[in-house]
PDB file of C-alpha atoms in Angstrom:
ATOM      1  CA  ILE A   1      36.214  26.589 -29.324  1.00  0.00           C
ATOM      2  CA  SER A   2      31.911  25.631 -29.256  1.00  0.00           C
ATOM      3  CA  GLU A   3      31.509  28.916 -27.507  1.00  0.00           C
ATOM      4  CA  MET A   4      32.884  31.215 -29.948  1.00  0.00           C
ATOM      5  CA  PRO A   5      31.292  32.618 -33.112  1.00  0.00           C
ATOM      6  CA  SER A   6      31.381  32.058 -36.607  1.00  0.00           C
ATOM      7  CA  THR A   7      34.957  32.600 -38.609  1.00  0.00           C
ATOM      8  CA  LEU A   8      35.272  36.187 -40.290  1.00  0.00           C
ATOM      9  CA  SER A   9      36.374  34.952 -43.641  1.00  0.00           C
ATOM     10  CA  SER A  10      36.904  31.549 -44.466  1.00  0.00           C
ATOM     11  CA  GLY A  11      32.939  31.014 -43.891  1.00  0.00           C
ATOM     12  CA  ILE A  12      32.605  33.552 -46.370  1.00  0.00           C
ATOM     13  CA  VAL A  13      35.320  32.090 -48.884  1.00  0.00           C
ATOM     14  CA  ILE A  14      33.894  28.586 -48.333  1.00  0.00           C
ATOM     15  CA  THR A  15      30.256  29.594 -48.827  1.00  0.00           C
ATOM     16  CA  GLU A  16      31.181  31.620 -52.024  1.00  0.00           C
ATOM     17  CA  VAL A  17      33.328  28.761 -53.637  1.00  0.00           C
ATOM     18  CA  ALA A  18      30.293  26.097 -52.903  1.00  0.00           C
ATOM     19  CA  GLY A  19      27.987  28.350 -54.676  1.00  0.00           C
ATOM     20  CA  GLY A  20      26.040  29.962 -51.551  1.00  0.00           C
ATOM     21  CA  ASN A  21      25.104  33.594 -51.316  1.00  0.00           C
ATOM     22  CA  ARG A  22      27.992  35.561 -50.186  1.00  0.00           C
ATOM     23  CA  LEU A  23      26.144  38.329 -49.307  1.00  0.00           C
ATOM     24  CA  TRP A  24      24.118  36.673 -47.048  1.00  0.00           C
ATOM     25  CA  ALA A  25      27.096  35.169 -45.587  1.00  0.00           C
ATOM     26  CA  LEU A  26      28.364  38.027 -44.718  1.00  0.00           C
ATOM     27  CA  ILE A  27      25.201  39.148 -42.888  1.00  0.00           C
ATOM     28  CA  LEU A  28      25.362  35.546 -41.230  1.00  0.00           C
ATOM     29  CA  THR A  29      29.326  36.157 -40.104  1.00  0.00           C
ATOM     30  CA  ILE A  30      28.835  39.523 -38.882  1.00  0.00           C
ATOM     31  CA  GLY A  31      25.563  39.117 -37.039  1.00  0.00           C
ATOM     32  CA  LEU A  32      26.821  35.871 -35.074  1.00  0.00           C
ATOM     33  CA  ASN A  33      30.052  37.580 -34.345  1.00  0.00           C
ATOM     34  CA  LEU A  34      28.227  40.678 -32.919  1.00  0.00           C
ATOM     35  CA  LEU A  35      25.802  38.268 -30.858  1.00  0.00           C
ATOM     36  CA  GLY A  36      29.078  36.483 -29.911  1.00  0.00           C
ATOM     37  CA  VAL A  37      30.480  39.919 -28.462  1.00  0.00           C
ATOM     38  CA  ILE A  38      27.682  39.703 -25.938  1.00  0.00           C
ATOM     39  CA  THR A  39      27.531  35.782 -25.563  1.00  0.00           C
ATOM     40  CA  VAL A  40      30.974  34.656 -25.183  1.00  0.00           C
ATOM     41  CA  PRO A  41      31.790  36.298 -21.972  1.00  0.00           C
ATOM     42  CA  PHE A  42      28.740  34.466 -20.132  1.00  0.00           C
ATOM     43  CA  VAL A  43      29.250  30.982 -21.626  1.00  0.00           C
ATOM     44  CA  LEU A  44      33.146  30.993 -21.397  1.00  0.00           C
ATOM     45  CA  LYS A  45      32.285  32.077 -17.673  1.00  0.00           C
ATOM     46  CA  LEU A  46      29.771  29.100 -17.426  1.00  0.00           C
ATOM     47  CA  CYS A  47      31.554  26.758 -19.023  1.00  0.00           C
ATOM     48  CA  LEU A  48      35.113  27.401 -17.644  1.00  0.00           C
ATOM     49  CA  LYS A  49      33.783  27.912 -13.949  1.00  0.00           C
ATOM     50  CA  ILE A  50      35.585  31.146 -14.039  1.00  0.00           C
ATOM     51  CA  GLU A  51      35.713  33.127 -10.690  1.00  0.00           C
ATOM     52  CA  GLY A  52      35.792  37.226 -11.519  1.00  0.00           C
ATOM     53  CA  GLU A  53      35.569  39.302 -14.850  1.00  0.00           C
ATOM     54  CA  ILE A  54      36.090  38.415 -18.398  1.00  0.00           C
ATOM     55  CA  ASP A  55      37.410  41.628 -20.050  1.00  0.00           C
ATOM     56  CA  ILE A  56      36.632  41.441 -23.540  1.00  0.00           C
ATOM     57  CA  SER A  57      36.142  44.923 -25.189  1.00  0.00           C
ATOM     58  CA  ALA A  58      33.321  44.883 -27.674  1.00  0.00           C
ATOM     59  CA  ILE A  59      34.466  48.114 -29.342  1.00  0.00           C
ATOM     60  CA  LYS A  60      37.808  46.409 -30.349  1.00  0.00           C
ATOM     61  CA  LEU A  61      36.234  43.318 -31.464  1.00  0.00           C
ATOM     62  CA  LEU A  62      33.717  45.226 -33.536  1.00  0.00           C
ATOM     63  CA  ILE A  63      36.571  47.422 -35.124  1.00  0.00           C
ATOM     64  CA  LYS A  64      38.355  44.121 -35.906  1.00  0.00           C
ATOM     65  CA  LEU A  65      34.942  42.764 -37.414  1.00  0.00           C
ATOM     66  CA  VAL A  66      34.727  45.809 -39.838  1.00  0.00           C
ATOM     67  CA  ILE A  67      38.978  45.373 -40.912  1.00  0.00           C
ATOM     68  CA  ILE A  68      38.820  41.547 -41.225  1.00  0.00           C
ATOM     69  CA  VAL A  69      35.436  40.877 -43.024  1.00  0.00           C
ATOM     70  CA  LEU A  70      33.373  44.369 -44.096  1.00  0.00           C
ATOM     71  CA  LEU A  71      36.367  46.336 -45.449  1.00  0.00           C
ATOM     72  CA  PRO A  72      37.590  43.269 -47.619  1.00  0.00           C
ATOM     73  CA  PHE A  73      34.316  42.615 -48.643  1.00  0.00           C
ATOM     74  CA  ILE A  74      33.481  46.064 -49.834  1.00  0.00           C
ATOM     75  CA  ILE A  75      36.925  46.162 -51.627  1.00  0.00           C
ATOM     76  CA  GLY A  76      36.108  42.674 -53.476  1.00  0.00           C
ATOM     77  CA  MET A  77      32.831  44.253 -54.337  1.00  0.00           C
ATOM     78  CA  LEU A  78      33.549  47.116 -55.750  1.00  0.00           C
ATOM     79  CA  LEU A  79      36.844  45.547 -57.692  1.00  0.00           C
ATOM     80  CA  ARG A  80      34.040  43.092 -59.297  1.00  0.00           C
ATOM     81  CA  LYS A  81      32.026  45.881 -60.234  1.00  0.00           C
ATOM     82  CA  LEU A  82      35.330  47.662 -61.769  1.00  0.00           C
ATOM     83  CA  PHE A  83      36.214  44.364 -63.736  1.00  0.00           C
ATOM     84  CA  ALA A  84      32.642  43.478 -64.410  1.00  0.00           C
ATOM     85  CA  GLY A  85      32.627  41.483 -67.735  1.00  0.00           C
ATOM     86  CA  LYS A  86      36.119  41.202 -68.039  1.00  0.00           C
ATOM     87  CA  PRO A  87      37.157  37.644 -67.880  1.00  0.00           C
ATOM     88  CA  SER A  88      39.583  37.157 -65.018  1.00  0.00           C
ATOM     89  CA  PRO A  89      42.877  34.717 -65.078  1.00  0.00           C
ATOM     90  CA  SER A  90      42.189  31.341 -63.248  1.00  0.00           C
ATOM     91  CA  PRO A  91      44.862  32.170 -60.742  1.00  0.00           C
ATOM     92  CA  VAL A  92      42.862  35.202 -59.273  1.00  0.00           C
ATOM     93  CA  ASN A  93      39.876  32.644 -58.659  1.00  0.00           C
ATOM     94  CA  TYR A  94      42.092  31.286 -55.880  1.00  0.00           C
ATOM     95  CA  VAL A  95      43.137  34.143 -54.112  1.00  0.00           C
ATOM     96  CA  PRO A  96      40.428  34.338 -51.310  1.00  0.00           C
ATOM     97  CA  SER A  97      41.308  30.229 -50.982  1.00  0.00           C
ATOM     98  CA  ILE A  98      44.871  30.809 -50.592  1.00  0.00           C
ATOM     99  CA  CYS A  99      44.648  33.670 -48.136  1.00  0.00           C
ATOM    100  CA  VAL A 100      42.534  31.332 -45.867  1.00  0.00           C
ATOM    101  CA  ILE A 101      44.792  28.507 -46.148  1.00  0.00           C
ATOM    102  CA  LEU A 102      47.987  30.894 -45.376  1.00  0.00           C
ATOM    103  CA  THR A 103      46.365  32.295 -42.465  1.00  0.00           C
ATOM    104  CA  VAL A 104      45.661  29.100 -40.563  1.00  0.00           C
ATOM    105  CA  TRP A 105      49.504  28.085 -41.845  1.00  0.00           C
ATOM    106  CA  ILE A 106      50.583  31.136 -40.235  1.00  0.00           C
ATOM    107  CA  THR A 107      48.627  30.709 -37.094  1.00  0.00           C
ATOM    108  CA  LEU A 108      49.727  26.641 -36.899  1.00  0.00           C
ATOM    109  CA  SER A 109      53.281  28.313 -37.468  1.00  0.00           C
ATOM    110  CA  ALA A 110      53.508  30.538 -34.825  1.00  0.00           C
ATOM    111  CA  SER A 111      52.113  27.972 -32.193  1.00  0.00           C
ATOM    112  CA  ARG A 112      54.566  25.346 -33.259  1.00  0.00           C
ATOM    113  CA  GLU A 113      56.368  24.889 -30.173  1.00  0.00           C
ATOM    114  CA  HIS A 114      53.320  24.783 -27.983  1.00  0.00           C
ATOM    115  CA  LEU A 115      51.550  22.150 -30.470  1.00  0.00           C
ATOM    116  CA  LEU A 116      54.533  19.740 -30.186  1.00  0.00           C
ATOM    117  CA  ASP A 117      54.108  19.684 -26.405  1.00  0.00           C
ATOM    118  CA  ILE A 118      51.004  18.479 -26.694  1.00  0.00           C
ATOM    119  CA  PRO A 119      51.009  14.536 -26.073  1.00  0.00           C
ATOM    120  CA  VAL A 120      48.873  12.785 -28.890  1.00  0.00           C
ATOM    121  CA  ALA A 121      46.229  11.214 -26.563  1.00  0.00           C
ATOM    122  CA  PRO A 122      44.680  14.511 -25.632  1.00  0.00           C
ATOM    123  CA  LEU A 123      45.462  16.102 -29.086  1.00  0.00           C
ATOM    124  CA  GLY A 124      43.548  13.349 -30.613  1.00  0.00           C
ATOM    125  CA  LEU A 125      40.567  13.837 -28.319  1.00  0.00           C
ATOM    126  CA  LEU A 126      40.798  17.372 -28.769  1.00  0.00           C
ATOM    127  CA  ALA A 127      40.308  16.727 -32.372  1.00  0.00           C
ATOM    128  CA  ALA A 128      37.638  14.266 -32.278  1.00  0.00           C
ATOM    129  CA  GLY A 129      35.617  16.923 -29.829  1.00  0.00           C
ATOM    130  CA  ALA A 130      36.034  19.769 -32.415  1.00  0.00           C
ATOM    131  CA  ALA A 131      35.068  17.220 -35.036  1.00  0.00           C
ATOM    132  CA  VAL A 132      31.623  16.422 -33.464  1.00  0.00           C
ATOM    133  CA  VAL A 133      31.258  19.795 -32.327  1.00  0.00           C
ATOM    134  CA  HIS A 134      31.863  21.175 -36.073  1.00  0.00           C
ATOM    135  CA  LEU A 135      29.770  17.978 -37.718  1.00  0.00           C
ATOM    136  CA  THR A 136      27.012  18.592 -35.455  1.00  0.00           C
ATOM    137  CA  LEU A 137      26.770  21.916 -36.335  1.00  0.00           C
ATOM    138  CA  LEU A 138      27.160  21.168 -40.173  1.00  0.00           C
ATOM    139  CA  ALA A 139      23.987  19.072 -39.540  1.00  0.00           C
ATOM    140  CA  ALA A 140      21.982  21.414 -37.661  1.00  0.00           C
ATOM    141  CA  ASN A 141      22.654  24.082 -40.046  1.00  0.00           C
ATOM    142  CA  TYR A 142      22.130  21.832 -43.343  1.00  0.00           C
ATOM    143  CA  TRP A 143      18.745  20.435 -41.723  1.00  0.00           C
ATOM    144  CA  GLY A 144      17.676  23.464 -39.717  1.00  0.00           C
ATOM    145  CA  PRO A 145      16.886  26.325 -42.047  1.00  0.00           C
ATOM    146  CA  SER A 146      15.819  23.797 -44.965  1.00  0.00           C
ATOM    147  CA  ARG A 147      12.496  22.958 -42.582  1.00  0.00           C
ATOM    148  CA  LEU A 148      12.360  26.232 -40.723  1.00  0.00           C
ATOM    149  CA  VAL A 149      12.654  28.895 -43.264  1.00  0.00           C
ATOM    150  CA  LYS A 150      12.305  26.874 -46.470  1.00  0.00           C
ATOM    151  CA  LEU A 151      15.734  27.963 -47.851  1.00  0.00           C
ATOM    152  CA  ALA A 152      16.908  26.525 -51.263  1.00  0.00           C
ATOM    153  CA  GLY A 153      19.411  27.190 -53.756  1.00  0.00           C
ATOM    154  CA  PRO A 154      22.126  29.198 -52.718  1.00  0.00           C
ATOM    155  CA  ASP A 155      20.807  30.797 -49.288  1.00  0.00           C
ATOM    156  CA  HIS A 156      20.290  26.891 -48.538  1.00  0.00           C
ATOM    157  CA  THR A 157      24.210  26.580 -49.339  1.00  0.00           C
ATOM    158  CA  THR A 158      25.104  29.520 -47.233  1.00  0.00           C
ATOM    159  CA  ALA A 159      23.442  28.186 -44.174  1.00  0.00           C
ATOM    160  CA  PRO A 160      25.455  25.178 -43.204  1.00  0.00           C
ATOM    161  CA  PHE A 161      28.979  26.788 -44.226  1.00  0.00           C
ATOM    162  CA  GLY A 162      28.314  30.053 -42.766  1.00  0.00           C
ATOM    163  CA  GLY A 163      26.775  28.914 -39.437  1.00  0.00           C
ATOM    164  CA  SER A 164      29.292  25.885 -38.824  1.00  0.00           C
ATOM    165  CA  HIS A 165      32.754  27.095 -38.926  1.00  0.00           C
ATOM    166  CA  LYS A 166      33.833  28.120 -35.700  1.00  0.00           C
ATOM    167  CA  THR A 167      36.411  30.815 -34.830  1.00  0.00           C
ATOM    168  CA  PRO A 168      39.431  29.224 -32.757  1.00  0.00           C
ATOM    169  CA  PRO A 169      39.657  31.109 -29.733  1.00  0.00           C
ATOM    170  CA  SER A 170      42.588  33.513 -29.364  1.00  0.00           C
TER     171      SER A 170
END
């Protein structure tokens, strides 16, 4: 999991819910995923000691990135401008979070049979390892930008949420 780029949608949604800068979260997400298109094949080969070629289509990943992140973001931005000044009902505010939760639920449901076959001990080790990676990235992205670039306010909130979420490998 640690070799994968940051999440596509949940990092942006969580950043926005936490009061971060959603435009910077979008830029961070797209930038890290574009970098991931280049680095993931090399890191996977190194970490997994795979012989031979790893075939990952950069064009397919880029198109998926635009469809999953950029297009919904632009539509949401246009809808906000269209309905600017009009109070939105409170349930509407929960739509992005509900969509992220449903995505995770559907993904886990599709893998249910495989997940039930995993013994508890290795699953616990996997969960602990993922937690260590996530907390390390969260801490690095929280304290690093505030010291290196002197980020404050919403921009400082964006760095840990946008940079520490990881995309599970498909």
